[in-house]
Amino acid sequence: MDIDLAAPGLERIVGTNPPLDQIAHGLFFGEGPVWDRRKKRFLWVDIIGDTIWEWAPGVGQKALVHPSSHANGLTFDREGRLNVAGWSQRTIWRIEHDGSFTTIAARYDGKKFNSPNDIVVRSDGSVYWTDSAGGLVIPGMVGEDMQRQLDIQAVFRLTPQGEVKLVVEDTVYPNGLCFSPDETILYVNDTRLGLIRAFDITADGSVSNGRAFHKLTGTEPGVADGMKCDQEGNVYCTGPGGIHVIDPGGKLLGRLRVPGHCTNLAWGDDDWRSLYFTTYHGVHRTRLNIPGVPVG
Amino acid sequence: MAWQFERVAGPFEGSAGGVVRDGDAVIFSTIDEGKLRRFDPASGALTEVRRYTNRVNGLARGPGGELYGAQEGGRRLVEFTPDGRVMPVDALLDGKYHNQPSDLVVDRAHRIYFTDPRHAVIPFGPAIFPFLDHCSVLRLERNDRRAWVASRVTYDTVSPRTVLLAPDEAALYVADGEPKEGEARELRAYPLRPDGTVGHPAVLQTFGTDHRGPQRGIEGMCLDADGDIVAVGGWRRSGPGPLVYVIAPTGAVIESHPFPGDLPNKCAFGGAGLDTLFVTTGGGELFAARTTRRGHS
C-alpha cells in the first residue's frame, strides 16, 4: 500500500512494501473492526447494512448478527465476550458465551445515551466508550427513537461494579478512543475538531490532565474516527487520506494511504502484526512490523 | 380590513418553520435551533416542547392527532410521539434515499404527502447516499405489513415548497419554485385521485421578476373553513413584499394582507375561536393576527 513519510521512524513500522489485501467489499458503511483471538476470526460491522460480520482466514465471510440495531464499535472483554457500542440501539450490550445478548449500560443520569460510537475495555473490566450523537440523525443509521436526551456528547465508563461514570464531558463529537499499552493514558479523538487528546488515567478509572496530543491535518477524504495503539505506544488514527501514524510524543510519522474513506482499524492475527481497517465500502489488511496492543 | 399582525415570539436563531395547531395553542419549529416550541395565545406562555429536532421544518397532524415533522437534516419524516420519542417515518423511493423534506400534509387515509426539495444546509454525517435527480412531492403510506412505502407524486416540480389538501381531498395544492432566475414559482392545484396519484395541474398563481430580482413565491399554506387557501409568501427584496393571501380554489385572490415581517414561511390557524392566524418567518419569529376568517378544523 502507499505510504506518506512525514518523519523518520515510519519506515521501521511499515517496512519497504507493506501489502494491501482486500478482505470484504460491498458494504454500505464498514466500522467496528476487532480481532477475536480465541476463535481466530475478524469481526466488523456494516452500520447501515445493519450487520455484524465475521471473517476467518481460509473460511470466508458470514453474518454473525443481523439485524444488529446498527451496531458500531466492537471490542472483547477479558472473558472473551463481544462488547458492542450500540449506536442506534443507544446502549452498550454484549454477547454472552451462550449467545444471548445482555444490555450492560443504557442511561446516564436517567437519560438515554446519544449513540455509543466506539468502545474499549480496560484490564480491570471497566468499559469506556464515546457517545456522539450521529446515530440519532444520519440517514440509514437511526433506530426507533431518535430523541436526543443528553446535552453533552461525552466519554463514559461502566465500572466493574456496574456504575456508569462520566469520564470526559467537554468533547464536541467524540469518536475513537484507545489506551496506551500500559493503560496509563486514554486517547480520545474529536471528529469535529480533528483533534486527539490525551488523558492520564487515575487509579479509580477517572481521568485527569487532559491535553492536546495531536491535531490531524490534510485535505483528502477522511476524518478522526477509529484509533488504536501499537505496543510501542504509537497512535494510529484515521484521518484525511487514510491512517495517520503518530509517535508517543504526538509527532506525525506519516500516513498509510487507504483506498476509500477509512473509518476504523484493528490489529489481528496471532502475532497482532496484521492491521485490518474498514472503509465505507470495504475491509482491507496490511502487515506492519510493530504489533498492536492485544484485545481481549 | 387588513389583518393586524404582531410578533408574539422570537426572533430565535435562524429560521422558524412549520406551525400546527395544538388545542387552542400552536406548536412551531425553529429549524436552525432544532427546537419545537408551544405558544398559547390565551396566556402568552411560550414553552419548549422538543430539542435536537435535527432541522425539522414543516409540521402536520395525522388523522389520530399524530404529530409529524419534515426533518430536513435527516432526509426523513419523523413522528413526535406523546411519550417523548422521535420515530423515523421513512422509506426508500425505488431503493433510493430521497432529499430533504420541507413540508407535509396528511390525508384522512393516513397517507402523508410531502415536499422533497434540497436545502443549502446539507445533512449531518457522511454523504453515503446521493440526492435524487428530481425534487418532487412524494407520498408515504403504510402497506399491509404496516411498513411505510414511498411513492413519487409529481413529475413537474423543480423545488416544491409547501403542500396542502383541499377539504374534500380531491385536490393537492403545491407551491413550487425558489426565487431564482429561470425557476418558475407557481401555486398549482393537482387533481388528486383516490389512489393518491395526481392528474394535470391547474396553475392558480404565478410569481414574476422585476428589476430587483425574482419574487419569492408561496412558502406556507393552510385552509380556512370556507375551503379557501390561506398562503404566505413574498419578501422585501422584490415584488409586492411579504404578503398573506386568501386564494379561492379556482386561483382567484380574494384577499391579500401586508405582512410586517420578512420571509413569511409557514402558517396555521389557532386560538380559541380558530380565527387567529399564526405565521412563522425566516427571521425566526412567530407572528399572530386575529382575522376575519376561521381555520378549517
XYZ file of C-alpha atoms in Angstrom:
593
model
C 0.000 0.000 0.000
C 1.062 3.600 -0.488
C 2.826 5.361 2.349
C 3.380 9.055 3.054
C 6.513 9.591 5.125
C 6.461 12.645 7.335
C 9.267 11.950 9.815
C 11.908 9.311 10.494
C 10.541 6.258 12.191
C 7.725 5.195 9.927
C 9.983 3.005 7.769
C 10.715 0.861 10.808
C 6.985 0.374 11.290
C 5.841 -0.220 7.725
C 8.918 -1.777 6.107
C 9.575 -1.256 2.445
C 6.463 -2.516 0.721
C 3.535 -3.318 3.003
C 0.875 -5.461 1.328
C -2.717 -4.431 0.772
C -5.242 -7.260 0.861
C -8.948 -6.849 0.391
C -10.971 -8.831 2.921
C -14.517 -7.686 2.111
C -16.333 -5.302 -0.183
C -19.850 -4.194 -0.973
C -20.535 -2.624 2.417
C -22.613 0.494 2.993
C -20.599 1.685 5.989
C -17.877 -0.506 7.419
C -16.810 0.081 11.039
C -16.097 -1.643 14.341
C -13.132 -3.876 13.399
C -11.837 -6.261 16.061
C -9.824 -9.473 16.091
C -11.170 -12.404 18.075
C -8.003 -14.073 19.337
C -9.819 -17.039 20.822
C -11.650 -18.034 17.681
C -9.061 -16.627 15.289
C -11.573 -14.607 13.350
C -12.009 -10.973 12.394
C -15.237 -9.110 13.108
C -16.572 -5.824 11.847
C -19.898 -4.089 11.334
C -21.772 -2.612 8.445
C -23.693 0.096 10.297
C -26.114 0.908 7.522
C -26.242 -2.722 6.407
C -27.286 -3.493 9.987
C -24.949 -6.465 10.377
C -22.032 -7.673 12.468
C -19.841 -9.685 10.117
C -17.204 -12.288 10.800
C -14.403 -13.471 8.565
C -11.862 -16.191 9.127
C -8.756 -16.777 7.038
C -9.353 -19.599 4.618
C -13.012 -19.824 5.563
C -14.563 -16.584 4.428
C -17.275 -14.225 5.484
C -20.658 -14.689 7.106
C -23.131 -12.637 9.116
C -22.745 -13.019 12.869
C -25.605 -10.756 13.986
C -28.329 -9.426 11.715
C -30.134 -7.197 12.322
C -27.658 -5.583 14.684
C -29.580 -2.415 15.603
C -26.974 -0.581 13.554
C -24.153 -1.632 15.892
C -20.943 0.384 15.697
C -17.743 -0.152 17.716
C -16.753 -3.645 18.844
C -14.264 -4.989 21.347
C -13.727 -8.023 23.572
C -13.562 -8.039 27.327
C -11.108 -10.185 29.274
C -13.641 -13.001 29.381
C -13.832 -13.082 25.614
C -17.310 -11.631 25.349
C -18.023 -9.292 22.453
C -18.847 -5.813 23.777
C -20.778 -3.578 21.431
C -21.216 0.173 21.168
C -24.848 0.016 20.228
C -25.139 3.219 18.158
C -28.818 3.467 17.217
C -29.753 0.977 19.959
C -28.365 3.657 22.294
C -26.942 1.077 24.675
C -23.791 -0.846 25.441
C -24.502 -4.507 25.022
C -22.549 -7.726 24.842
C -22.891 -11.230 23.555
C -22.587 -13.821 26.294
C -20.830 -17.144 25.883
C -24.197 -18.856 25.448
C -25.046 -16.499 22.589
C -27.555 -14.372 24.496
C -27.465 -10.577 24.421
C -27.126 -8.503 27.600
C -27.547 -4.745 27.878
C -24.873 -3.564 30.286
C -25.443 0.222 30.125
C -28.356 2.227 28.782
C -28.633 5.548 30.611
C -26.666 8.224 32.347
C -28.364 10.348 34.968
C -31.657 8.782 33.945
C -31.288 9.804 30.310
C -30.706 7.642 27.280
C -27.273 7.764 25.753
C -26.936 9.522 22.421
C -25.469 6.766 20.272
C -22.452 4.888 21.619
C -19.816 5.051 18.919
C -16.595 3.265 19.806
C -15.612 1.162 22.770
C -12.620 -0.198 24.700
C -12.335 -2.420 27.766
C -9.604 -1.923 30.324
C -7.859 -4.833 32.003
C -9.810 -4.210 35.222
C -13.045 -4.795 33.309
C -14.054 -1.130 33.010
C -15.762 -0.346 29.734
C -15.116 3.056 28.153
C -16.988 4.424 25.167
C -17.624 7.573 23.198
C -21.207 8.793 22.961
C -21.558 11.052 19.951
C -24.999 11.790 18.541
C -24.578 10.711 14.913
C -26.727 7.639 15.382
C -29.700 9.898 16.047
C -29.510 11.732 12.749
C -27.517 10.105 9.942
C -29.635 8.664 7.105
C -29.580 4.891 7.190
C -28.200 4.670 10.721
C -31.051 5.604 13.048
C -33.161 3.427 15.281
C -36.661 3.516 16.665
C -36.144 6.528 18.918
C -34.127 9.493 17.697
C -34.948 11.900 20.518
C -31.692 13.107 21.974
C -31.850 13.458 25.753
C -28.325 14.313 26.839
C -26.958 17.810 26.299
C -23.404 16.532 26.080
C -21.538 14.259 23.701
C -19.129 12.659 26.101
C -16.952 9.713 27.057
C -18.485 7.363 29.598
C -17.223 4.444 31.652
C -19.003 1.458 33.100
C -17.214 0.438 36.256
C -16.669 -3.213 37.179
C -19.328 -2.610 39.820
C -21.841 -1.684 37.105
C -21.979 2.073 37.641
C -21.957 4.499 34.704
C -19.482 7.356 35.191
C -18.904 10.463 33.116
C -15.254 10.464 32.029
C -14.801 13.336 29.545
C -17.606 15.810 29.030
C -16.074 18.671 27.039
C -15.835 16.930 23.670
C -17.740 18.217 20.644
C -18.017 14.937 18.725
C -16.047 12.195 20.483
C -15.327 9.248 18.264
C -12.281 6.950 18.503
C -10.631 6.072 21.785
C -7.836 3.784 22.941
C -5.431 3.179 25.800
C -1.690 3.425 25.772
C -0.082 -0.032 26.069
C 0.345 0.333 29.834
C -3.199 1.742 30.211
C -1.967 4.913 31.900
C -3.181 7.179 29.092
C -6.588 7.381 27.443
C -6.581 8.868 23.964
C -9.840 10.341 22.683
C -10.313 11.946 19.313
C -12.858 14.549 18.333
C -14.095 14.371 14.774
C -15.432 17.893 14.660
C -12.172 19.390 15.908
C -9.844 16.951 14.135
C -8.061 16.677 17.452
C -6.667 13.825 19.528
C -6.475 14.493 23.235
C -4.639 12.504 25.910
C -5.768 11.990 29.492
C -3.998 10.436 32.429
C -5.983 7.590 33.908
C -6.153 7.623 37.676
C -6.346 4.587 39.903
C -10.121 4.745 40.171
C -10.552 4.812 36.395
C -11.351 8.501 36.080
C -9.105 10.766 34.016
C -7.155 13.954 34.601
C -4.686 16.249 32.901
C -6.482 16.416 29.568
C -4.224 17.871 26.904
C -3.976 18.235 23.155
C -1.954 15.340 21.777
C -2.154 15.791 18.005
C -4.122 17.855 15.519
C -4.896 15.994 12.313
C -4.035 17.674 9.031
C -4.783 17.032 5.371
C -7.403 17.818 2.783
C -8.160 14.358 1.457
C -11.338 12.471 2.415
C -11.234 11.115 5.946
C -11.821 12.313 9.486
C -10.764 11.475 13.029
C -12.670 8.256 13.639
C -11.193 4.929 14.677
C -7.978 4.958 16.716
C -5.662 2.312 18.224
C -2.162 1.995 19.732
C 0.684 -0.351 18.891
C 2.808 -1.974 21.566
C 5.392 0.813 21.434
C 2.774 3.444 22.123
C 2.438 4.854 18.621
C -1.091 6.055 17.942
C -2.866 5.143 14.695
C -5.831 7.331 13.850
C -7.997 7.572 10.763
C -7.862 10.960 9.122
C -7.571 12.700 5.780
C -6.072 10.302 3.250
C -6.005 7.225 5.436
C -4.389 6.193 8.721
C -2.172 8.735 10.466
C 0.685 7.244 12.482
C 1.697 9.429 15.424
C 4.533 8.729 17.833
C 4.005 8.782 21.623
C 5.163 12.387 21.700
C 2.380 13.477 19.373
C 4.502 13.869 16.240
C 3.149 12.667 12.888
C 5.384 9.965 11.437
C 3.358 9.546 8.273
C 0.220 8.144 6.734
C -0.883 4.781 5.447
C -2.816 5.739 2.324
C -6.097 3.887 2.316
C -8.206 3.325 -0.777
C -11.527 4.891 0.139
C -12.728 6.704 3.218
C -11.142 4.905 6.179
C -13.358 4.582 9.247
C -11.530 2.398 11.768
C -8.687 -0.068 12.301
C -7.695 -3.031 14.428
C -4.724 -5.297 14.797
C -5.137 -9.012 14.420
C -3.745 -12.439 13.691
C -1.749 -14.433 16.222
C 1.191 -12.056 16.248
C -1.017 -8.899 16.272
C 1.006 -7.531 13.371
C -1.754 -7.512 10.762
C -3.554 -4.192 10.610
C -7.153 -4.568 9.457
C -9.051 -1.449 8.535
C -12.553 -0.641 7.463
C -13.722 1.891 4.905
C -17.210 2.964 3.967
C -17.466 0.132 1.485
C -14.867 -2.486 2.357
C -12.318 -4.108 4.650
C -8.593 -4.295 3.948
C -5.488 -5.617 5.675
C -1.803 -4.885 5.701
C 1.183 -6.162 7.692
C 3.320 -3.990 9.945
C 6.492 -4.605 11.935
C 5.323 -3.460 15.356
C 2.439 -5.457 16.821
C -0.653 -3.762 18.100
C -1.984 -3.868 21.632
C -3.808 -7.199 22.019
C -7.559 -7.130 22.575
C -9.476 -9.392 24.928
C -59.963 45.202 6.839
C -56.259 44.449 6.945
C -55.202 41.845 9.432
C -53.004 43.338 12.139
C -50.101 41.066 12.808
C -47.946 41.327 15.870
C -44.873 39.364 16.761
C -45.688 37.041 19.630
C -42.454 35.024 19.856
C -38.853 35.366 18.733
C -36.728 36.211 16.989
C -34.924 32.965 17.577
C -31.690 31.969 15.930
C -32.161 31.141 12.240
C -35.462 30.378 10.571
C -38.770 29.421 12.084
C -40.608 26.735 10.135
C -43.726 24.682 10.463
C -46.611 25.649 12.680
C -49.502 23.440 13.692
C -52.500 23.713 15.954
C -52.241 22.187 19.438
C -55.541 22.683 21.189
C -56.047 26.400 21.439
C -52.290 26.911 21.168
C -49.826 26.254 18.370
C -46.570 24.340 18.130
C -43.933 25.750 15.801
C -40.430 24.763 14.797
C -37.248 26.771 14.841
C -35.250 24.986 12.208
C -31.688 26.073 12.877
C -32.103 25.890 16.636
C -33.567 22.411 16.319
C -36.481 23.084 18.624
C -40.252 22.867 18.802
C -41.999 25.450 20.933
C -45.599 25.855 22.031
C -47.258 29.243 22.136
C -50.527 29.688 23.972
C -52.252 32.879 22.803
C -54.569 32.964 25.803
C -51.792 33.227 28.348
C -48.917 34.283 26.142
C -46.957 31.346 27.528
C -44.101 30.093 25.423
C -42.742 26.659 26.299
C -40.129 24.395 24.829
C -41.635 21.146 23.568
C -38.699 19.390 21.909
C -34.987 19.916 21.430
C -32.499 18.423 18.997
C -35.014 18.094 16.179
C -32.294 17.967 13.522
C -33.771 20.741 11.385
C -37.442 19.854 11.404
C -39.293 22.326 9.216
C -42.928 21.565 8.331
C -45.313 20.117 10.903
C -48.629 18.348 10.380
C -51.214 16.371 12.280
C -52.328 12.883 11.358
C -55.935 11.736 11.485
C -55.451 10.440 15.017
C -53.734 13.598 16.219
C -50.244 12.297 15.487
C -47.609 14.994 15.181
C -45.361 14.614 12.164
C -42.388 16.701 11.091
C -40.388 17.156 7.896
C -36.791 16.668 9.006
C -34.578 18.446 6.504
C -31.423 17.477 8.393
C -32.171 13.779 8.438
C -33.728 13.345 4.990
C -36.824 11.812 6.512
C -40.188 12.441 8.078
C -40.484 11.885 11.797
C -43.250 11.378 14.320
C -43.095 13.073 17.706
C -44.867 10.662 19.997
C -46.672 11.727 23.186
C -44.236 9.718 25.318
C -41.323 11.851 24.151
C -39.796 9.719 21.443
C -38.997 10.699 17.879
C -39.672 7.879 15.484
C -38.471 7.764 11.896
C -41.243 7.704 9.336
C -39.219 6.917 6.311
C -38.946 4.670 3.341
C -36.738 4.474 0.309
C -38.080 5.698 -3.003
C -37.380 2.950 -5.515
C -34.437 1.882 -3.378
C -33.006 5.368 -3.010
C -32.909 7.895 -0.205
C -34.920 10.973 -1.041
C -33.875 14.598 -0.492
C -34.711 16.919 2.377
C -38.427 17.112 3.210
C -39.641 20.618 3.954
C -43.410 20.406 4.376
C -46.110 17.772 4.675
C -49.836 17.140 4.918
C -51.717 14.011 5.966
C -54.968 12.814 4.436
C -57.817 11.017 6.159
C -56.455 7.655 5.000
C -53.205 8.465 6.838
C -51.215 8.950 3.660
C -48.541 11.606 4.022
C -47.767 13.926 1.124
C -44.541 15.857 1.466
C -42.338 18.225 -0.467
C -38.839 16.907 -1.067
C -36.536 19.686 -2.260
C -32.855 20.104 -1.475
C -31.582 22.616 1.040
C -28.465 24.724 1.208
C -27.657 23.213 4.596
C -26.505 19.687 3.841
C -27.407 16.840 6.179
C -25.040 15.963 9.010
C -22.771 12.984 8.597
C -21.146 11.030 5.809
C -22.618 11.573 2.361
C -23.275 7.927 1.624
C -26.467 8.313 -0.325
C -26.668 10.743 -3.244
C -29.639 13.016 -3.639
C -32.364 12.193 -6.126
C -32.126 13.640 -9.596
C -35.515 15.297 -9.054
C -37.236 17.365 -6.396
C -40.809 16.203 -6.164
C -43.804 15.765 -3.970
C -43.682 12.258 -2.526
C -46.216 10.184 -0.642
C -45.752 7.782 2.244
C -48.359 5.226 3.151
C -48.340 2.013 5.126
C -48.543 -1.321 3.355
C -50.382 -4.351 4.694
C -47.431 -5.064 6.999
C -47.582 -1.510 8.370
C -44.259 -0.619 6.800
C -44.057 2.794 5.210
C -43.789 2.798 1.427
C -42.777 5.840 -0.616
C -44.155 6.859 -3.999
C -43.495 9.775 -6.285
C -46.483 12.049 -6.810
C -45.327 14.955 -9.001
C -43.113 14.832 -12.063
C -43.102 18.527 -12.968
C -41.847 20.241 -9.826
C -38.378 21.792 -9.526
C -38.263 22.699 -5.826
C -41.602 22.148 -4.095
C -42.022 24.309 -1.027
C -45.342 23.506 0.615
C -48.337 21.188 0.188
C -51.981 21.346 1.183
C -55.041 19.172 0.642
C -58.433 20.521 -0.383
C -61.172 19.844 2.198
C -62.611 17.046 0.076
C -59.106 15.751 -0.654
C -59.857 15.921 -4.353
C -57.054 18.395 -4.988
C -53.465 18.686 -3.869
C -52.141 22.228 -3.753
C -48.418 22.566 -4.320
C -46.312 25.717 -4.268
C -43.205 25.154 -6.340
C -40.047 27.094 -7.045
C -37.450 29.127 -5.213
C -36.762 32.775 -6.015
C -34.062 32.067 -8.570
C -33.607 33.358 -12.083
C -35.125 30.935 -14.555
C -37.047 28.952 -11.944
C -40.835 29.219 -12.159
C -42.633 29.964 -8.933
C -46.184 28.747 -9.098
C -49.087 27.647 -6.980
C -50.689 24.647 -8.627
C -53.763 22.558 -7.949
C -53.345 18.920 -8.896
C -56.487 16.818 -9.196
C -55.969 14.064 -6.654
C -57.240 10.575 -7.437
C -58.390 8.171 -4.720
C -55.251 6.090 -5.206
C -53.086 9.066 -4.287
C -51.840 9.847 -7.768
C -52.420 13.204 -9.420
C -53.581 14.490 -12.793
C -52.505 17.515 -14.777
C -52.358 20.599 -12.578
C -54.010 23.961 -12.921
C -51.724 26.896 -12.236
C -53.512 29.066 -9.679
C -50.855 31.733 -9.216
C -47.509 32.585 -10.728
C -44.863 34.947 -9.458
C -42.680 37.121 -11.629
C -39.471 39.078 -11.616
C -38.754 42.775 -11.522
C -35.573 44.808 -11.711
C -34.815 43.873 -8.114
C -34.908 40.194 -8.907
C -37.342 37.287 -8.777
C -40.271 37.436 -6.434
C -40.433 34.915 -3.644
C -43.421 32.623 -4.107
C -45.575 30.848 -1.588
C -43.805 29.014 1.223
C -46.666 28.035 3.512
C -50.376 27.293 3.312
C -53.358 26.314 5.395
C -57.102 26.030 4.839
C -59.880 28.195 6.160
C -63.366 26.997 6.989
C -64.660 28.064 3.558
C -62.129 25.835 1.843
C -60.071 28.767 0.646
C -56.283 28.671 0.728
C -54.526 30.961 3.158
C -50.985 31.314 1.880
C -47.887 33.202 2.962
C -45.005 34.255 0.748
C -43.014 37.090 -0.707
C -40.099 39.073 0.622
C -38.945 42.637 0.949
C -36.286 42.239 -1.686
C -38.626 42.315 -4.684
C -42.227 42.191 -5.803
C -45.056 43.432 -3.613
C -43.295 42.412 -0.411
C -44.247 39.863 2.227
C -47.949 39.013 1.980
C -50.669 36.819 3.323
C -53.063 35.737 0.588
C -56.526 34.241 0.671
C -56.911 32.336 -2.565
C -60.013 30.590 -3.816
C -59.699 27.003 -5.058
C -60.045 28.445 -8.549
C -56.985 30.615 -8.051
C -58.701 33.957 -7.578
C -57.044 36.102 -4.941
C -59.854 37.027 -2.565
C -57.786 39.000 -0.101
C -54.219 39.946 0.486
C -52.732 41.406 3.633
C -49.337 43.056 4.034
C -47.193 41.128 6.449
C -44.906 43.103 8.745
C -42.104 40.548 8.997
C -39.832 39.420 6.214
C -39.757 35.954 4.670
C -43.065 34.550 5.939
C -42.586 30.814 5.999
C -45.481 28.682 7.255
C -48.928 29.410 8.680
C -51.752 27.842 10.647
C -54.982 28.907 12.307
C -55.261 28.594 16.068
C -56.651 30.242 19.141
C -59.866 29.535 20.986
C -62.057 30.708 18.132
C -59.733 29.272 15.481
C -59.707 32.728 13.956
C -56.124 33.684 14.757
C -53.594 33.152 12.014
C -50.074 32.278 13.126
C -47.216 32.879 10.731
C -43.557 31.934 11.134
C -40.728 33.750 9.394
C -37.271 33.207 8.043
C -36.111 35.547 10.774
C -37.073 33.076 13.463
C -40.275 34.793 14.530
C -43.862 33.838 15.213
C -46.498 36.400 14.313
C -50.219 36.279 15.031
C -53.265 38.213 13.861
C -56.968 37.976 14.581
C -58.597 37.504 11.201
C -61.992 37.702 9.630
C -61.791 34.014 8.821
C -61.812 30.766 10.718
C -59.484 27.921 10.177
C -60.581 24.602 8.767
C -60.982 22.248 11.690
